[in-house]
Each structure stands twice: as C-alpha cells, then as structure tokens.
C-alpha positions as a printed NumPy array, in Angstrom:
array([[-10.169,  18.938,  17.688],
       [-10.768,  16.556,  20.107],
       [-12.792,  13.906,  19.551],
       [-15.569,  12.7  ,  22.453],
       [-16.797,   9.195,  23.07 ],
       [-19.791,   9.347,  20.933],
       [-17.921,  10.926,  17.911],
       [-15.634,   7.531,  18.085],
       [-18.656,   5.161,  18.618],
       [-19.995,   7.103,  15.352],
       [-16.732,   6.554,  13.423],
       [-16.821,   2.735,  14.843],
       [-20.314,   2.298,  13.63 ],
       [-19.335,   3.783,  10.151],
       [-16.315,   1.677,   9.928],
       [-18.062,  -1.546,  11.245],
       [-15.902,  -1.831,  13.907],
       [-17.108,  -3.514,  16.819],
       [-15.462,  -1.955,  19.764],
       [-15.82 ,  -3.156,  23.49 ],
       [-17.02 ,  -0.642,  26.186],
       [-13.492,  -1.222,  27.735],
       [-11.753,  -0.205,  24.584],
       [-13.286,   3.137,  23.537],
       [-11.422,   5.233,  25.894],
       [ -8.271,   3.75 ,  24.781],
       [ -9.224,   4.334,  21.274],
       [-10.45 ,   7.872,  21.899],
       [ -7.394,   8.81 ,  23.271],
       [ -5.157,   6.907,  20.466],
       [ -7.217,   8.97 ,  17.871],
       [ -6.898,  12.004,  19.648],
       [ -3.097,  11.759,  19.645],
       [ -3.206,  11.086,  15.84 ],
       [ -5.404,  14.523,  15.139],
       [ -2.975,  16.26 ,  17.748],
       [  0.151,  15.117,  15.695],
       [ -1.522,  16.095,  12.474],
       [ -2.412,  19.835,  13.799],
       [  1.378,  20.032,  14.799],
       [  2.49 ,  19.186,  11.49 ],
       [ -0.015,  21.518,  10.027],
       [  1.068,  24.335,  12.091],
       [  4.752,  24.041,  10.747],
       [  5.87 ,  26.96 ,   8.05 ],
       [  6.636,  25.441,   4.893],
       [  6.47 ,  28.643,   3.116],
       [  9.554,  28.857,   0.639],
       [ 10.504,  25.146,   1.225],
       [ 10.459,  23.151,  -2.207],
       [  8.803,  19.953,  -2.165],
       [ 11.056,  16.791,  -2.268],
       [ 10.668,  13.635,  -4.102],
       [ 12.534,  11.85 ,  -1.447],
       [ 13.32 ,  12.32 ,   2.001],
       [ 17.152,  11.648,   1.537],
       [ 16.888,  13.844,  -1.788],
       [ 19.099,  11.287,  -3.501],
       [ 19.288,   9.883,  -7.147],
       [ 18.978,   6.347,  -7.928],
       [ 21.927,   4.678,  -9.378],
       [ 20.664,   2.371, -12.567],
       [ 22.361,  -0.233, -14.626],
       [ 22.229,   0.066, -18.297],
       [ 19.21 ,  -1.387, -19.704],
       [ 20.633,  -4.147, -21.681],
       [ 20.079,  -7.821, -22.236],
       [ 22.191,  -9.605, -19.949],
       [ 20.609, -13.414, -20.715],
       [ 19.693, -15.5  , -23.965],
       [ 16.228, -16.571, -24.607],
       [ 15.658, -19.92 , -23.651],
       [ 11.914, -20.03 , -24.422],
       [ 12.13 , -22.985, -26.849],
       [ 13.93 , -25.015, -24.104],
       [ 11.588, -24.301, -21.551],
       [  8.359, -25.058, -23.852],
       [ 10.109, -28.271, -24.967],
       [  8.876, -30.303, -21.984],
       [  5.352, -28.414, -21.842],
       [  2.328, -30.475, -22.428],
       [  0.74 , -27.784, -25.167],
       [  2.265, -24.938, -26.626],
       [  1.117, -22.938, -29.472],
       [  2.684, -19.477, -31.088],
       [  5.347, -19.273, -28.091],
       [  2.45 , -19.605, -25.533],
       [  1.516, -22.26 , -23.008],
       [ -2.032, -23.782, -23.581],
       [ -3.636, -24.685, -20.101],
       [ -7.39 , -26.586, -19.987],
       [-10.271, -24.085, -19.171],
       [-10.905, -24.072, -15.758],
       [-14.424, -21.779, -15.894],
       [-17.445, -22.833, -17.844]])
C-alpha cells in the first residue's frame, strides 16, 4: 500500500501537523518506507515459531529480596519542621 500526497496531507491535518510544501514529498517517501518495512515483516512465515519474552531469551539474575539497611526514619524526621505518625506534614498549597 503506497500513500499518495493527498493521503499524507490528510494524515497531517488529522494529526494537526503543520507540514510545509517542501516537506510533503519527503514525508510521503518516509511513510511509504515504513509501510514497506511493515509489509516485509508481515510476509515472514512465523508458523511454528514460539513467541519469546526477550530477544536474547535470557533469564534475569535476581538478588535475594532481603533488608540491607537499617530503618533511619526517626533520624531523618528529627530535623523536619512537622511530623505526625511517621509522615511529613507540609503546608496546604491548593485552596
């Protein structure tokens, strides 16, 4: 499927893009190249190929989910101007 100049102008209007007259031929060519690539990708026979979650088909090494630091909340909140029940109190901004 090849796009014509009128198609590109219509798409630009719908997308609210301001294309100059000089940009329309180049944009038409670029969009036609993209559509050609999509057509080529859709033409590939993928029957019997199992989808992959990652292109390298690798598993991610994960570290153990364990606490590595102590709780310093009380020390951090000691210098705060206003704290209540472990939460920082801030002035109301929106009225």
